[in-house]
mmCIF file of C-alpha atoms in Angstrom:
data_model
loop_
_atom_site.group_PDB
_atom_site.id
_atom_site.type_symbol
_atom_site.label_atom_id
_atom_site.label_comp_id
_atom_site.label_asym_id
_atom_site.label_seq_id
_atom_site.Cartn_x
_atom_site.Cartn_y
_atom_site.Cartn_z
ATOM 1 C CA SER A 1 173.264 121.425 134.507
ATOM 2 C CA SER A 2 176.329 123.042 133.108
ATOM 3 C CA ASP A 3 176.202 123.579 129.358
ATOM 4 C CA MET A 4 179.264 124.386 127.281
ATOM 5 C CA VAL A 5 180.412 125.191 123.771
ATOM 6 C CA ILE A 6 183.893 125.377 122.317
ATOM 7 C CA THR A 7 184.927 127.186 119.164
ATOM 8 C CA LYS A 8 187.063 125.918 116.370
ATOM 9 C CA PRO A 9 190.640 127.238 116.696
ATOM 10 C CA LEU A 10 190.460 131.033 116.324
ATOM 11 C CA GLY A 11 194.077 131.758 115.401
ATOM 12 C CA GLU A 12 194.947 135.407 114.929
ATOM 13 C CA SER A 13 191.361 136.636 115.444
ATOM 14 C CA LEU A 14 191.511 135.729 119.146
ATOM 15 C CA ARG A 15 194.758 137.630 119.665
ATOM 16 C CA LYS A 16 193.292 140.696 117.903
ATOM 17 C CA THR A 17 190.536 140.926 120.536
ATOM 18 C CA GLY A 18 193.178 141.685 123.175
ATOM 19 C CA TRP A 19 192.502 138.423 124.971
ATOM 20 C CA GLN A 20 195.345 137.410 127.280
ATOM 21 C CA ALA A 21 196.258 133.737 126.881
ATOM 22 C CA GLY A 22 195.533 131.661 129.972
ATOM 23 C CA THR A 23 192.704 133.882 131.198
ATOM 24 C CA SER A 24 189.699 132.297 132.873
ATOM 25 C CA VAL A 25 186.579 134.313 133.763
ATOM 26 C CA LEU A 26 183.631 133.473 136.028
ATOM 27 C CA ASP A 27 180.839 135.924 136.785
ATOM 28 C CA SER A 28 179.233 136.009 140.219
ATOM 29 C CA ARG A 29 175.650 135.090 139.371
ATOM 30 C CA ILE A 30 173.900 132.058 140.798
ATOM 31 C CA PHE A 31 173.564 130.658 137.275
ATOM 32 C CA VAL A 32 177.055 131.565 136.197
ATOM 33 C CA HIS A 33 178.703 132.221 132.860
ATOM 34 C CA TYR A 34 182.320 131.143 132.621
ATOM 35 C CA TYR A 35 184.800 131.174 129.795
ATOM 36 C CA ARG A 36 188.442 130.580 129.044
ATOM 37 C CA ASP A 37 190.825 129.945 126.211
ATOM 38 C CA THR A 38 192.574 126.675 125.436
ATOM 39 C CA PRO A 39 196.227 126.084 124.519
ATOM 40 C CA ASP A 40 195.245 125.533 120.868
ATOM 41 C CA GLY A 41 193.529 128.947 120.577
ATOM 42 C CA ARG A 42 189.872 128.116 121.111
ATOM 43 C CA LEU A 43 187.384 129.754 123.458
ATOM 44 C CA MET A 44 185.167 127.712 125.753
ATOM 45 C CA LEU A 45 181.977 129.266 127.122
ATOM 46 C CA GLY A 46 179.666 127.688 129.648
ATOM 47 C CA LYS A 47 176.562 128.576 131.590
ATOM 48 C CA GLY A 48 175.110 126.875 134.628
ATOM 49 C CA GLY A 49 171.510 126.357 135.652
ATOM 50 C CA ASN A 50 169.836 125.400 132.389
ATOM 51 C CA GLN A 51 168.383 121.972 133.234
ATOM 52 C CA PHE A 52 167.279 120.460 136.523
ATOM 53 C CA SER A 53 166.781 116.790 137.217
ATOM 54 C CA PHE A 54 163.612 115.568 138.864
ATOM 55 C CA ASN A 55 164.124 113.568 142.066
ATOM 56 C CA ASN A 56 167.913 113.946 141.723
ATOM 57 C CA GLN A 57 168.006 111.503 138.810
ATOM 58 C CA VAL A 58 170.898 112.018 136.414
ATOM 59 C CA ASP A 59 169.744 110.593 133.116
ATOM 60 C CA VAL A 60 170.446 110.812 129.398
ATOM 61 C CA MET A 61 169.784 114.563 129.333
ATOM 62 C CA PHE A 62 173.359 114.921 130.618
ATOM 63 C CA ASN A 63 174.928 112.641 128.004
ATOM 64 C CA LYS A 64 174.525 114.549 124.750
ATOM 65 C CA PRO A 65 175.187 117.906 123.107
ATOM 66 C CA THR A 66 173.564 120.850 124.839
ATOM 67 C CA ARG A 67 170.133 121.907 123.693
ATOM 68 C CA TYR A 68 171.038 125.449 124.813
ATOM 69 C CA GLN A 69 173.532 126.184 122.049
ATOM 70 C CA ASN A 70 171.432 129.142 120.803
ATOM 71 C CA LEU A 71 171.431 130.675 124.301
ATOM 72 C CA LEU A 72 175.201 130.201 124.513
ATOM 73 C CA ARG A 73 175.589 131.699 121.023
ATOM 74 C CA LYS A 74 173.822 134.884 122.155
ATOM 75 C CA ALA A 75 176.002 135.107 125.267
ATOM 76 C CA PHE A 76 179.163 134.470 123.231
ATOM 77 C CA ASP A 77 178.277 137.159 120.683
ATOM 78 C CA LYS A 78 177.547 139.660 123.461
ATOM 79 C CA LEU A 79 180.834 138.896 125.227
ATOM 80 C CA PHE A 80 182.927 138.729 122.048
ATOM 81 C CA PRO A 81 181.234 140.888 119.378
ATOM 82 C CA SER A 82 184.301 140.834 117.124
ATOM 83 C CA LEU A 83 184.146 137.017 117.059
ATOM 84 C CA LYS A 84 180.504 136.672 115.965
ATOM 85 C CA GLU A 85 181.616 134.638 112.963
ATOM 86 C CA ALA A 86 183.415 132.076 115.149
ATOM 87 C CA GLU A 87 182.013 128.585 114.696
ATOM 88 C CA PHE A 88 181.325 126.218 117.565
ATOM 89 C CA GLU A 89 182.913 122.843 117.021
ATOM 90 C CA TYR A 90 181.400 120.976 119.987
ATOM 91 C CA SER A 91 178.831 121.402 122.715
ATOM 92 C CA TRP A 92 178.008 119.326 125.767
ATOM 93 C CA THR A 93 176.056 119.303 128.980
ATOM 94 C CA GLY A 94 176.781 117.846 132.388
ATOM 95 C CA GLY A 95 175.275 117.609 135.806
ATOM 96 C CA SER A 96 176.079 120.179 138.475
ATOM 97 C CA ASP A 97 175.096 120.065 142.121
ATOM 98 C CA ARG A 98 173.748 122.817 144.335
ATOM 99 C CA SER A 99 173.647 123.009 148.119
ATOM 100 C CA THR A 100 171.026 124.929 150.077
ATOM 101 C CA SER A 101 173.675 127.367 151.313
ATOM 102 C CA GLY A 102 175.634 127.685 148.068
ATOM 103 C CA PHE A 103 178.709 126.346 149.891
ATOM 104 C CA PRO A 104 180.221 122.873 149.673
ATOM 105 C CA PHE A 105 179.891 120.453 152.566
ATOM 106 C CA PHE A 106 181.940 117.482 153.707
ATOM 107 C CA GLY A 107 181.458 114.573 156.054
ATOM 108 C CA LYS A 108 181.450 110.833 156.673
ATOM 109 C CA LEU A 109 178.741 108.754 155.048
ATOM 110 C CA ASN A 110 176.408 107.613 157.840
ATOM 111 C CA GLU A 111 179.373 107.819 160.208
ATOM 112 C CA GLN A 112 181.160 105.061 158.273
ATOM 113 C CA ARG A 113 184.801 104.820 159.311
ATOM 114 C CA ASN A 114 186.241 105.029 155.801
ATOM 115 C CA VAL A 115 183.664 106.628 153.476
ATOM 116 C CA PHE A 116 184.037 110.410 153.169
ATOM 117 C CA TYR A 117 182.302 112.829 150.830
ATOM 118 C CA GLY A 118 182.381 116.352 149.492
ATOM 119 C CA PHE A 119 179.342 117.761 147.672
ATOM 120 C CA GLY A 120 177.596 121.023 146.957
ATOM 121 C CA TYR A 121 180.268 122.872 145.038
ATOM 122 C CA SER A 122 177.346 124.586 143.296
ATOM 123 C CA GLY A 123 179.171 125.048 140.003
ATOM 124 C CA ASN A 124 182.242 126.629 141.601
ATOM 125 C CA GLY A 125 184.288 123.496 142.160
ATOM 126 C CA VAL A 126 187.527 124.643 140.585
ATOM 127 C CA ALA A 127 188.031 127.465 143.059
ATOM 128 C CA GLN A 128 186.859 125.490 146.081
ATOM 129 C CA THR A 129 188.492 122.124 145.391
ATOM 130 C CA ARG A 130 191.791 123.010 147.069
ATOM 131 C CA MET A 131 189.964 123.804 150.292
ATOM 132 C CA GLY A 132 187.885 120.650 149.910
ATOM 133 C CA GLY A 133 191.059 118.606 149.529
ATOM 134 C CA LYS A 134 192.406 120.052 152.784
ATOM 135 C CA ILE A 135 189.179 119.224 154.617
ATOM 136 C CA LEU A 136 188.831 115.708 153.199
ATOM 137 C CA SER A 137 192.486 114.775 153.672
ATOM 138 C CA SER A 138 192.361 115.991 157.283
ATOM 139 C CA MET A 139 189.197 113.960 157.870
ATOM 140 C CA VAL A 140 190.677 110.819 156.296
ATOM 141 C CA LEU A 141 193.805 111.163 158.443
ATOM 142 C CA GLY A 142 191.674 111.609 161.577
ATOM 143 C CA LEU A 143 193.197 115.001 162.383
ATOM 144 C CA ASP A 144 191.679 117.520 164.765
ATOM 145 C CA ASN A 145 192.568 120.818 163.101
ATOM 146 C CA GLU A 146 191.042 123.959 161.623
ATOM 147 C CA TRP A 147 189.935 121.995 158.549
ATOM 148 C CA THR A 148 188.045 119.258 160.408
ATOM 149 C CA ARG A 149 186.520 121.820 162.790
ATOM 150 C CA SER A 150 185.313 123.958 159.883
ATOM 151 C CA GLY A 151 181.568 124.480 159.634
ATOM 152 C CA LEU A 152 181.812 122.953 156.172
ATOM 153 C CA ALA A 153 182.943 119.614 157.678
ATOM 154 C CA LYS A 154 179.628 118.990 159.427
ATOM 155 C CA GLY A 155 177.661 117.530 156.518
ATOM 156 C CA PRO A 156 174.729 119.200 154.750
ATOM 157 C CA LEU A 157 173.618 122.494 156.274
ATOM 158 C CA GLY A 158 169.979 122.043 155.337
ATOM 159 C CA HIS A 159 167.804 120.251 152.837
ATOM 160 C CA PHE A 160 165.746 121.227 149.839
ATOM 161 C CA PRO A 161 162.000 120.593 149.961
ATOM 162 C CA PRO A 162 160.776 117.177 148.746
ATOM 163 C CA GLU A 163 159.718 116.538 145.156
ATOM 164 C CA PRO A 164 157.849 117.880 143.323
ATOM 165 C CA PHE A 165 158.345 121.136 145.244
ATOM 166 C CA ARG A 166 162.154 121.121 144.846
ATOM 167 C CA TRP A 167 161.887 120.807 141.071
ATOM 168 C CA ILE A 168 159.106 123.423 140.810
ATOM 169 C CA GLY A 169 161.189 125.833 142.914
ATOM 170 C CA ALA A 170 164.267 125.237 140.761
ATOM 171 C CA MET A 171 162.289 125.895 137.586
ATOM 172 C CA THR A 172 160.780 129.052 139.100
ATOM 173 C CA VAL A 173 164.060 130.705 140.123
ATOM 174 C CA ARG A 174 165.828 129.662 136.947
#
């Protein structure tokens, strides 16, 4: 999952921290922290890898406020000690996929002529979406170019173990 919180508007207190408007930060861990400001002066903080679905079922656990708000509060206070009094206005959680390689993959669904896919962004979709768009658009147009010949355009590059081993492994490395 990807769990997020957003503060109430911070006004002058955000500017006093030295924060540069429009900044977005992502650390390089497998279970990443990411944060950014919003045009109305709030800070959003998220963390990946908190919940894992069993048997790839996305259910109601991804349709409600995050149950990891306390964990996000600790991370927020560590990252922004001068904003410890900032209140969170909302929190939410959402599904996030993970590939075996950590890289996205693209292909045709069962070699269907007109059904293409891109999966496995592994929580880093914003940075990789432009590349994914190049690969998918080249595939849809039937081009033979560097994008369609990319190793990422060959479908999944491996599989996770079957359940319950996949879920147990995910919970262990978490």
